[in-house]
Amino acid sequence: MFFSFAPLDLKQAANQDESPPRTPTGNAPSSESDIDVSSPNISLDESLAKELSLKDSVSDLSHRPKRRRFHDSYNFNMKCPTPGSPFYSVLTGPRHTAPTERQMRYKEKVSEMRKKRNSGLLKEQKDKHMEHRQSHGNNREPLLENITSDYDLELFRKAQARASEDLEKLRLQGQVPEGSNMIKTIVFGRYELDTWYHSPYPEEYARLGRLYMCEFCLKYMKSQTILRRHMAKCVWKHPPGDEIYRKGNISVFEVDGKKNKIYCQNLCLLAKLFLDHKTLYYDVEPFLFYVMTEADNTGCHLVGYFSKEKNSFLNYNVSCILTMPQYMRQGYGKMLIDFSYLLSKVEEKVGSPERPLSDLGLISYRSYWKEVLLRYLNQFQGKEISIKEISQETAVNPVDIVSTLQSLQMLKYWKGKHLVLKRQDLIDDWKAKETKRGSSKTIDPTALKWTPPKGT
């Protein structure tokens, strides 16, 4: 939308201006004596008219607040700054000099380097960038090649390295501002993990660059010596609560946030180091925590977990889900998701994760929904398919089913009806991946020994 503005009428503006007449110095006259009307070139009538007009203007000025004269409050004995004085450059401003020959050559060189960059990414390069992002998410830096010129990419690398060095110096000096991620690493079992986000640990622990944690009871400590003494006395070898699933060396424990409050709080603080959207830290009583572990001769090691509200009004089957960094990209994330839907099937409910999901969580859930739908379509032998029937059999929310079908381009609108297209190429690719992966990282429903808690 465009607006037109009328030009200002100068005559009208002059008529509306009621400011008093000005003296040659720019100040309003304070009395009749400020203006000389005794010029010999002025006739008597003209002088009387001017005197009357001056009286009118003076009477108008008497009703107005007295103006403060400029020369009453400032000293005019100051001298103008001369070239070479410290105030001369401030008042006159920097001089605009022409670029030197060296600067012109450097500018031409940079322009030539930027012209060498391709106008856009090729299809193969786009697919490579997309595959890298889906594989690593926010764990690694995205591919930057061919996005910009080599010159600009080198400038970015130098600035990135310098910013990292400056931030490390500030952290070592204790000058990192409050709210930033001050805990850089944690020692967890036999692993040393780099943290991703800030977690609200107590201030005396948060100011440390490294935390030491017991991988069984999740208690956090300040030094390796304290951890060694704790491990000599700690009797925990698995999470508290009931073991509701076991197959091979994989177990899942159901931990009540009300009965094991300290453990669940420590678990939430640990998860916040690797999750950006997590906001639950201490109010753990209304939640159940399902902790997945991998057992060996030393105990049950934490693989990941998901939390779930005891009474969810919107039938969320997952409130927060995390796979520990040392177990990522090994199939454990999909096992946790599959286990959450298995619990929903036992409860005879349709479940969905609580929003918003983290970036890695969204990628994992989309991949899981895709596999569920392709497996269902591969086994489906009928002619008419129903979204409601798919939802009841898989316990996946209909909204998630429709969004997944749309992303796979398998949902079309034709002659007033929505049709599901069975794309055999996607089903064949899924079969090949299933055969290659095997059944080692899958949930066996027969190994679940669990009844829904009362009141859920």
Coordinates of C-alpha atoms in Angstrom, one line a residue:
M1 CA 0.0 0.0 0.0
F2 CA 1.3 3.4 -0.9
F3 CA 0.5 6.7 0.7
S4 CA 0.7 10.1 -1.1
F5 CA 1.7 13.2 0.8
A6 CA 0.5 16.8 -0.1
P7 CA 3.3 19.4 -0.6
L8 CA 3.6 22.0 2.1
D9 CA 2.1 25.4 1.3
L10 CA 4.7 27.9 2.1
K11 CA 2.3 30.8 2.3
Q12 CA 0.0 28.9 4.6
A13 CA 3.0 28.0 6.8
A14 CA 4.0 31.6 6.9
N15 CA 0.6 32.7 8.0
Q16 CA 0.5 30.1 10.7
D17 CA 3.9 31.1 12.1
E18 CA 3.3 33.2 15.1
S19 CA 6.9 33.5 16.2
P20 CA 8.1 37.0 17.1
P21 CA 10.2 39.0 14.7
R22 CA 13.9 38.4 14.8
T23 CA 16.8 40.9 15.2
P24 CA 19.9 40.7 13.0
T25 CA 21.5 38.5 15.7
G26 CA 18.7 35.9 15.6
N27 CA 17.2 36.7 19.0
A28 CA 13.7 38.0 19.7
P29 CA 13.5 41.6 20.7
S30 CA 13.1 42.1 24.4
S31 CA 12.1 45.9 24.3
E32 CA 11.4 48.7 21.9
S33 CA 14.9 50.0 22.3
D34 CA 16.4 46.9 20.6
I35 CA 15.2 48.1 17.2
D36 CA 16.1 51.5 15.7
V37 CA 13.1 53.2 13.9
S38 CA 14.6 56.7 13.6
S39 CA 16.0 56.3 10.2
P40 CA 15.8 59.5 8.1
N41 CA 14.6 57.5 5.1
I42 CA 11.4 56.5 6.7
S43 CA 8.3 58.8 6.6
L44 CA 6.3 59.8 9.6
D45 CA 3.4 57.6 8.7
E46 CA 5.6 54.6 8.1
S47 CA 7.4 55.2 11.4
L48 CA 4.2 55.4 13.3
A49 CA 2.8 52.2 11.6
K50 CA 6.0 50.4 12.4
E51 CA 6.0 51.7 16.0
L52 CA 2.4 50.4 16.5
S53 CA 3.3 47.1 15.1
L54 CA 6.3 46.8 17.4
K55 CA 4.1 47.6 20.4
D56 CA 1.7 44.8 19.3
S57 CA 4.6 42.4 19.0
V58 CA 6.0 43.5 22.4
S59 CA 2.6 43.0 24.1
D60 CA 2.4 39.5 22.5
L61 CA 5.8 38.7 23.9
S62 CA 4.9 39.8 27.4
H63 CA 2.5 36.9 27.7
R64 CA 5.0 34.4 26.6
P65 CA 7.7 32.8 28.8
K66 CA 11.0 34.7 28.8
R67 CA 13.5 33.1 26.5
R68 CA 17.0 32.5 27.7
R69 CA 19.5 34.3 25.5
F70 CA 22.2 32.3 24.0
H71 CA 25.0 34.7 25.1
D72 CA 23.7 34.7 28.7
S73 CA 25.0 31.1 29.4
Y74 CA 27.9 30.7 27.0
N75 CA 31.3 32.3 26.9
F76 CA 32.2 33.7 23.5
N77 CA 35.9 34.2 24.4
M78 CA 36.6 30.7 23.1
K79 CA 38.8 30.6 20.1
C80 CA 38.1 28.4 17.0
P81 CA 40.3 25.3 16.9
T82 CA 43.3 25.6 14.6
P83 CA 44.6 22.7 12.4
G84 CA 46.7 20.5 14.6
S85 CA 44.7 21.0 17.8
P86 CA 43.0 17.9 19.4
F87 CA 39.5 19.3 18.7
Y88 CA 40.1 20.1 15.0
S89 CA 39.6 16.6 13.8
V90 CA 36.5 16.1 16.0
L91 CA 34.8 19.2 14.6
T92 CA 35.8 18.9 11.0
G93 CA 35.5 15.1 10.7
P94 CA 37.7 12.6 8.9
R95 CA 38.9 13.5 5.5
H96 CA 37.8 11.2 2.7
T97 CA 40.9 10.2 0.9
A98 CA 41.1 8.2 -2.3
P99 CA 42.1 4.5 -2.0
T100 CA 45.7 3.8 -2.6
E101 CA 47.0 1.7 -5.5
R102 CA 47.6 -1.2 -3.2
Q103 CA 44.1 -1.2 -1.8
M104 CA 42.7 -1.1 -5.4
R105 CA 44.8 -4.1 -6.4
Y106 CA 43.6 -6.0 -3.3
K107 CA 40.0 -5.1 -4.0
E108 CA 40.3 -6.4 -7.6
K109 CA 41.9 -9.6 -6.3
V110 CA 39.0 -10.2 -3.9
S111 CA 36.5 -9.5 -6.6
E112 CA 38.2 -12.1 -8.9
M113 CA 38.2 -14.7 -6.2
R114 CA 34.5 -14.2 -5.5
K115 CA 33.6 -14.4 -9.2
K116 CA 35.1 -18.0 -9.3
R117 CA 32.4 -19.3 -7.1
N118 CA 29.6 -21.2 -8.8
S119 CA 26.3 -19.4 -9.1
G120 CA 24.5 -22.2 -7.2
L121 CA 24.9 -25.7 -5.9
L122 CA 24.5 -28.6 -8.3
K123 CA 21.9 -31.3 -7.5
E124 CA 24.6 -33.8 -6.4
Q125 CA 26.1 -31.2 -4.0
K126 CA 22.6 -30.4 -2.6
D127 CA 22.0 -34.1 -2.0
K128 CA 25.4 -34.4 -0.3
H129 CA 24.6 -31.4 2.0
M130 CA 21.2 -32.7 2.8
E131 CA 22.5 -36.2 3.6
H132 CA 25.2 -34.7 5.9
R133 CA 22.6 -32.6 7.8
Q134 CA 20.2 -35.6 8.2
S135 CA 23.0 -37.8 9.4
H136 CA 24.7 -35.5 11.9
G137 CA 22.0 -32.9 12.6
N138 CA 23.5 -30.3 15.0
N139 CA 26.3 -32.6 16.2
R140 CA 28.7 -31.4 13.5
E141 CA 29.2 -28.3 11.4
P142 CA 27.3 -28.3 8.1
L143 CA 29.2 -28.5 4.9
L144 CA 30.2 -25.1 3.7
E145 CA 32.0 -25.9 0.5
N146 CA 30.6 -24.3 -2.7
I147 CA 28.2 -22.2 -0.6
T148 CA 30.5 -19.1 -0.7
S149 CA 33.8 -18.2 -2.2
D150 CA 37.1 -19.6 -0.9
Y151 CA 38.1 -16.2 0.3
D152 CA 35.0 -15.6 2.4
L153 CA 35.2 -19.2 3.7
E154 CA 38.8 -18.6 4.8
L155 CA 37.8 -15.3 6.6
F156 CA 35.0 -17.2 8.4
R157 CA 37.4 -19.9 9.5
K158 CA 39.9 -17.3 10.9
A159 CA 37.1 -15.5 12.7
Q160 CA 35.7 -18.7 14.1
A161 CA 39.1 -19.8 15.4
R162 CA 39.8 -16.4 17.0
A163 CA 36.4 -16.3 18.7
S164 CA 37.0 -19.8 20.1
E165 CA 40.3 -18.8 21.5
D166 CA 38.9 -15.6 23.1
L167 CA 36.0 -17.5 24.7
E168 CA 38.4 -20.1 26.1
K169 CA 40.6 -17.4 27.6
L170 CA 37.5 -15.8 29.2
R171 CA 36.4 -19.1 30.6
L172 CA 39.8 -19.8 32.1
Q173 CA 39.8 -16.3 33.7
G174 CA 36.3 -16.9 35.1
Q175 CA 34.8 -14.0 33.1
V176 CA 32.3 -16.1 31.1
P177 CA 28.9 -14.4 31.6
E178 CA 26.2 -16.1 33.6
G179 CA 23.9 -18.3 31.5
S180 CA 26.5 -19.6 29.1
N181 CA 27.7 -23.2 29.0
M182 CA 30.5 -23.2 31.6
I183 CA 30.7 -27.0 32.0
K184 CA 32.7 -28.0 28.9
T185 CA 33.2 -31.8 29.6
I186 CA 32.0 -34.5 31.9
V187 CA 33.7 -37.7 32.9
F188 CA 31.0 -40.4 32.7
G189 CA 32.2 -43.9 33.3
R190 CA 34.9 -44.7 30.9
Y191 CA 33.9 -41.8 28.6
E192 CA 34.8 -38.1 28.5
L193 CA 31.9 -36.3 26.9
D194 CA 31.9 -32.7 25.5
T195 CA 28.7 -30.9 26.5
W196 CA 26.4 -29.1 24.1
Y197 CA 24.3 -26.8 26.2
H198 CA 24.1 -25.1 29.6
S199 CA 22.6 -27.0 32.4
P200 CA 21.5 -25.4 35.8
Y201 CA 23.9 -27.2 38.1
P202 CA 24.6 -25.5 41.4
E203 CA 26.9 -22.6 41.0
E204 CA 29.9 -24.1 42.8
Y205 CA 29.8 -27.0 40.3
A206 CA 28.8 -24.9 37.3
R207 CA 31.9 -22.7 37.4
L208 CA 34.1 -25.8 37.0
G209 CA 35.2 -26.7 33.5
R210 CA 34.7 -30.4 34.1
L211 CA 32.3 -32.5 36.2
Y212 CA 32.9 -36.1 37.4
M213 CA 29.7 -38.3 37.5
C214 CA 28.9 -41.8 38.8
E215 CA 27.3 -43.6 35.8
F216 CA 25.1 -45.7 38.1
C217 CA 23.6 -43.2 40.7
L218 CA 24.4 -40.1 38.6
K219 CA 25.8 -38.2 41.5
Y220 CA 28.1 -35.4 40.3
M221 CA 31.5 -34.5 41.9
K222 CA 34.3 -32.0 41.6
S223 CA 37.4 -34.1 41.2
Q224 CA 38.7 -37.5 40.1
T225 CA 39.8 -38.3 43.7
I226 CA 36.2 -37.8 45.0
L227 CA 34.8 -39.9 42.2
R228 CA 37.3 -42.7 43.0
R229 CA 36.3 -42.7 46.7
H230 CA 32.6 -42.6 45.7
M231 CA 32.9 -45.6 43.3
A232 CA 34.6 -47.6 46.1
K233 CA 31.5 -47.2 48.3
C234 CA 28.7 -46.9 45.8
V235 CA 26.5 -50.1 45.8
W236 CA 24.4 -49.2 42.7
K237 CA 24.9 -51.2 39.6
H238 CA 21.7 -50.3 37.8
P239 CA 19.0 -47.6 37.9
P240 CA 16.4 -47.7 40.8
G241 CA 12.9 -48.9 40.0
D242 CA 11.5 -52.0 38.3
E243 CA 13.1 -53.8 35.4
I244 CA 10.2 -54.2 32.9
Y245 CA 12.1 -55.3 29.8
R246 CA 15.1 -57.5 29.2
K247 CA 16.4 -59.1 26.0
G248 CA 20.1 -60.0 25.8
N249 CA 22.1 -57.3 27.4
I250 CA 19.4 -54.6 26.9
S251 CA 17.2 -53.7 29.8
V252 CA 14.6 -51.0 30.5
F253 CA 13.9 -49.8 34.1
E254 CA 10.7 -47.9 35.1
V255 CA 11.7 -45.2 37.6
D256 CA 9.0 -43.2 39.5
G257 CA 9.9 -39.5 39.9
K258 CA 8.1 -39.4 43.2
K259 CA 9.9 -42.4 44.8
N260 CA 13.4 -41.7 43.4
K261 CA 13.4 -38.0 43.2
I262 CA 17.1 -37.3 43.6
Y263 CA 18.0 -39.8 40.8
C264 CA 15.5 -38.4 38.4
Q265 CA 16.6 -34.8 39.1
N266 CA 20.2 -35.8 38.4
L267 CA 19.1 -37.5 35.2
C268 CA 17.3 -34.4 34.0
L269 CA 20.3 -32.2 34.8
L270 CA 22.5 -34.6 32.8
A271 CA 20.0 -34.6 29.9
K272 CA 20.0 -30.8 29.7
L273 CA 23.7 -30.8 28.8
F274 CA 22.7 -32.4 25.5
L275 CA 19.2 -31.0 24.9
D276 CA 18.3 -27.4 24.0
H277 CA 14.5 -27.4 24.6
K278 CA 14.5 -29.2 27.9
T279 CA 12.9 -27.2 30.8
L280 CA 12.1 -29.9 33.4
Y281 CA 14.8 -30.2 36.1
Y282 CA 13.4 -30.5 39.6
D283 CA 9.7 -31.0 39.3
V284 CA 9.9 -34.7 38.5
E285 CA 7.2 -36.1 40.7
P286 CA 4.4 -36.2 38.0
F287 CA 6.6 -38.2 35.6
L288 CA 7.7 -41.8 35.0
F289 CA 11.2 -42.3 33.6
Y290 CA 12.0 -45.3 31.4
V291 CA 15.8 -45.8 31.5
M292 CA 17.5 -48.1 28.9
T293 CA 20.8 -49.8 29.9
E294 CA 23.4 -52.0 28.4
A295 CA 24.7 -54.7 30.8
D296 CA 28.2 -56.1 31.1
N297 CA 30.3 -57.6 33.9
T298 CA 30.6 -54.2 35.7
G299 CA 26.9 -53.3 35.7
C300 CA 24.1 -51.7 33.7
H301 CA 25.4 -48.7 31.8
L302 CA 23.1 -45.8 30.9
V303 CA 22.2 -45.8 27.1
G304 CA 19.3 -43.3 27.1
Y305 CA 15.9 -42.7 28.6
F306 CA 12.5 -41.1 27.9
S307 CA 10.1 -39.5 30.4
K308 CA 6.3 -39.7 30.4
E309 CA 3.6 -37.9 32.3
K310 CA 1.6 -40.2 34.6
N311 CA -1.6 -38.4 33.5
S312 CA -1.3 -36.7 30.1
F313 CA -4.4 -34.8 29.0
L314 CA -3.2 -34.9 25.4
N315 CA -2.1 -38.5 25.5
Y316 CA 1.6 -37.7 25.0
N317 CA 3.6 -40.9 25.3
V318 CA 6.9 -39.1 25.5
S319 CA 7.8 -35.9 27.3
C320 CA 11.5 -35.9 26.8
I321 CA 13.8 -38.4 25.1
L322 CA 17.6 -38.7 25.0
T323 CA 20.2 -41.0 23.8
M324 CA 23.6 -40.5 25.4
P325 CA 26.2 -39.2 22.9
Q326 CA 28.5 -42.3 23.1
Y327 CA 25.5 -44.5 21.9
M328 CA 24.2 -42.3 19.2
R329 CA 23.9 -43.5 15.5
Q330 CA 23.7 -47.1 16.7
G331 CA 19.9 -47.7 16.6
Y332 CA 19.2 -47.1 20.3
G333 CA 17.2 -43.9 19.6
K334 CA 14.7 -45.8 17.5
M335 CA 14.5 -48.6 20.1
L336 CA 13.5 -46.0 22.7
I337 CA 10.8 -44.6 20.4
D338 CA 9.6 -48.1 19.5
F339 CA 9.4 -48.9 23.2
S340 CA 7.3 -45.8 24.0
Y341 CA 4.8 -46.9 21.3
L342 CA 4.8 -50.4 22.6
L343 CA 3.7 -49.1 26.0
S344 CA 0.9 -47.1 24.2
K345 CA -0.3 -50.3 22.5
V346 CA -0.5 -52.1 25.9
E347 CA -2.4 -49.2 27.3
E348 CA -4.7 -49.3 24.1
K349 CA -4.0 -45.6 23.4
V350 CA -2.7 -43.6 20.5
G351 CA 0.4 -41.7 21.4
S352 CA 2.5 -38.8 20.2
P353 CA 5.6 -37.1 21.5
E354 CA 5.3 -33.8 23.3
R355 CA 6.3 -30.7 21.2
P356 CA 8.6 -29.0 20.5
L357 CA 11.0 -31.7 19.6
S358 CA 14.8 -31.2 19.5
D359 CA 16.4 -31.2 16.1
L360 CA 17.8 -34.7 16.6
G361 CA 14.6 -35.9 18.1
L362 CA 12.6 -34.7 15.1
I363 CA 14.9 -36.5 12.7
S364 CA 14.6 -39.7 14.7
Y365 CA 10.8 -39.6 14.9
R366 CA 10.4 -38.9 11.2
S367 CA 12.6 -41.8 10.3
Y368 CA 10.7 -44.0 12.7
W369 CA 7.3 -43.0 11.4
K370 CA 8.5 -43.7 7.8
E371 CA 9.6 -47.2 8.7
V372 CA 6.3 -47.9 10.5
L373 CA 4.3 -46.9 7.5
L374 CA 6.4 -48.7 4.9
R375 CA 6.3 -51.9 7.0
Y376 CA 2.5 -51.6 7.3
L377 CA 2.1 -51.0 3.5
N378 CA 4.4 -53.9 2.7
Q379 CA 2.2 -56.2 4.8
F380 CA -1.1 -54.7 3.6
Q381 CA -3.0 -56.8 1.1
G382 CA -6.4 -55.1 0.9
K383 CA -7.7 -52.5 -1.6
E384 CA -8.9 -49.7 0.7
I385 CA -6.7 -48.3 3.4
S386 CA -7.8 -46.2 6.4
I387 CA -5.7 -43.7 8.4
K388 CA -7.7 -44.6 11.4
E389 CA -6.9 -48.3 11.1
I390 CA -3.2 -47.6 10.7
S391 CA -3.3 -45.4 13.8
Q392 CA -5.1 -48.1 15.9
E393 CA -2.7 -50.8 14.8
T394 CA 0.6 -48.8 15.1
A395 CA -0.5 -46.5 18.0
V396 CA 0.8 -43.5 16.0
N397 CA -1.2 -40.3 16.0
P398 CA -3.2 -39.8 12.7
V399 CA -1.7 -36.3 12.4
D400 CA 1.8 -37.8 12.4
I401 CA 0.7 -40.4 9.8
V402 CA -0.7 -37.9 7.4
S403 CA 2.4 -35.6 7.7
T404 CA 4.7 -38.6 7.0
L405 CA 2.7 -39.6 4.0
Q406 CA 2.8 -36.1 2.6
S407 CA 6.6 -35.9 3.1
L408 CA 7.0 -39.3 1.2
Q409 CA 4.7 -37.9 -1.6
M410 CA 2.3 -40.9 -1.0
L411 CA -0.8 -38.9 -0.3
K412 CA -2.7 -37.4 -3.3
Y413 CA -6.1 -35.7 -3.7
W414 CA -8.0 -36.9 -6.7
K415 CA -11.7 -36.5 -7.6
G416 CA -12.7 -35.3 -4.1
K417 CA -10.9 -38.1 -2.3
H418 CA -7.5 -38.6 -0.6
L419 CA -5.6 -41.5 -2.1
V420 CA -2.6 -43.3 -0.6
L421 CA -0.1 -44.3 -3.3
K422 CA 1.9 -47.4 -2.7
R423 CA 5.4 -46.5 -3.8
Q424 CA 7.2 -49.8 -4.4
D425 CA 10.6 -48.2 -4.8
L426 CA 10.5 -46.8 -1.2
I427 CA 9.3 -50.2 0.1
D428 CA 12.2 -52.0 -1.7
D429 CA 14.8 -49.6 -0.3
W430 CA 13.4 -50.1 3.2
K431 CA 13.6 -53.9 2.8
A432 CA 17.2 -53.7 1.8
K433 CA 18.1 -51.6 4.8
E434 CA 16.2 -53.9 7.1
T435 CA 18.0 -56.9 5.7
K436 CA 21.4 -55.2 6.1
R437 CA 20.7 -54.0 9.6
G438 CA 19.3 -57.2 11.0
S439 CA 17.2 -57.6 14.1
S440 CA 19.8 -56.9 16.8
K441 CA 18.5 -53.4 17.5
T442 CA 14.8 -54.1 17.7
I443 CA 12.2 -54.3 20.6
D444 CA 10.7 -57.7 21.2
P445 CA 7.1 -57.2 22.5
T446 CA 7.2 -60.7 24.2
A447 CA 10.1 -59.5 26.5
L448 CA 8.0 -56.8 28.0
K449 CA 6.7 -57.6 31.5
W450 CA 4.6 -54.6 32.4
T451 CA 1.1 -53.5 33.4
P452 CA 0.0 -49.9 33.1
P453 CA 0.2 -48.1 36.5
K454 CA -3.1 -47.3 38.1
G455 CA -4.5 -43.9 37.3
T456 CA -2.7 -43.5 33.9

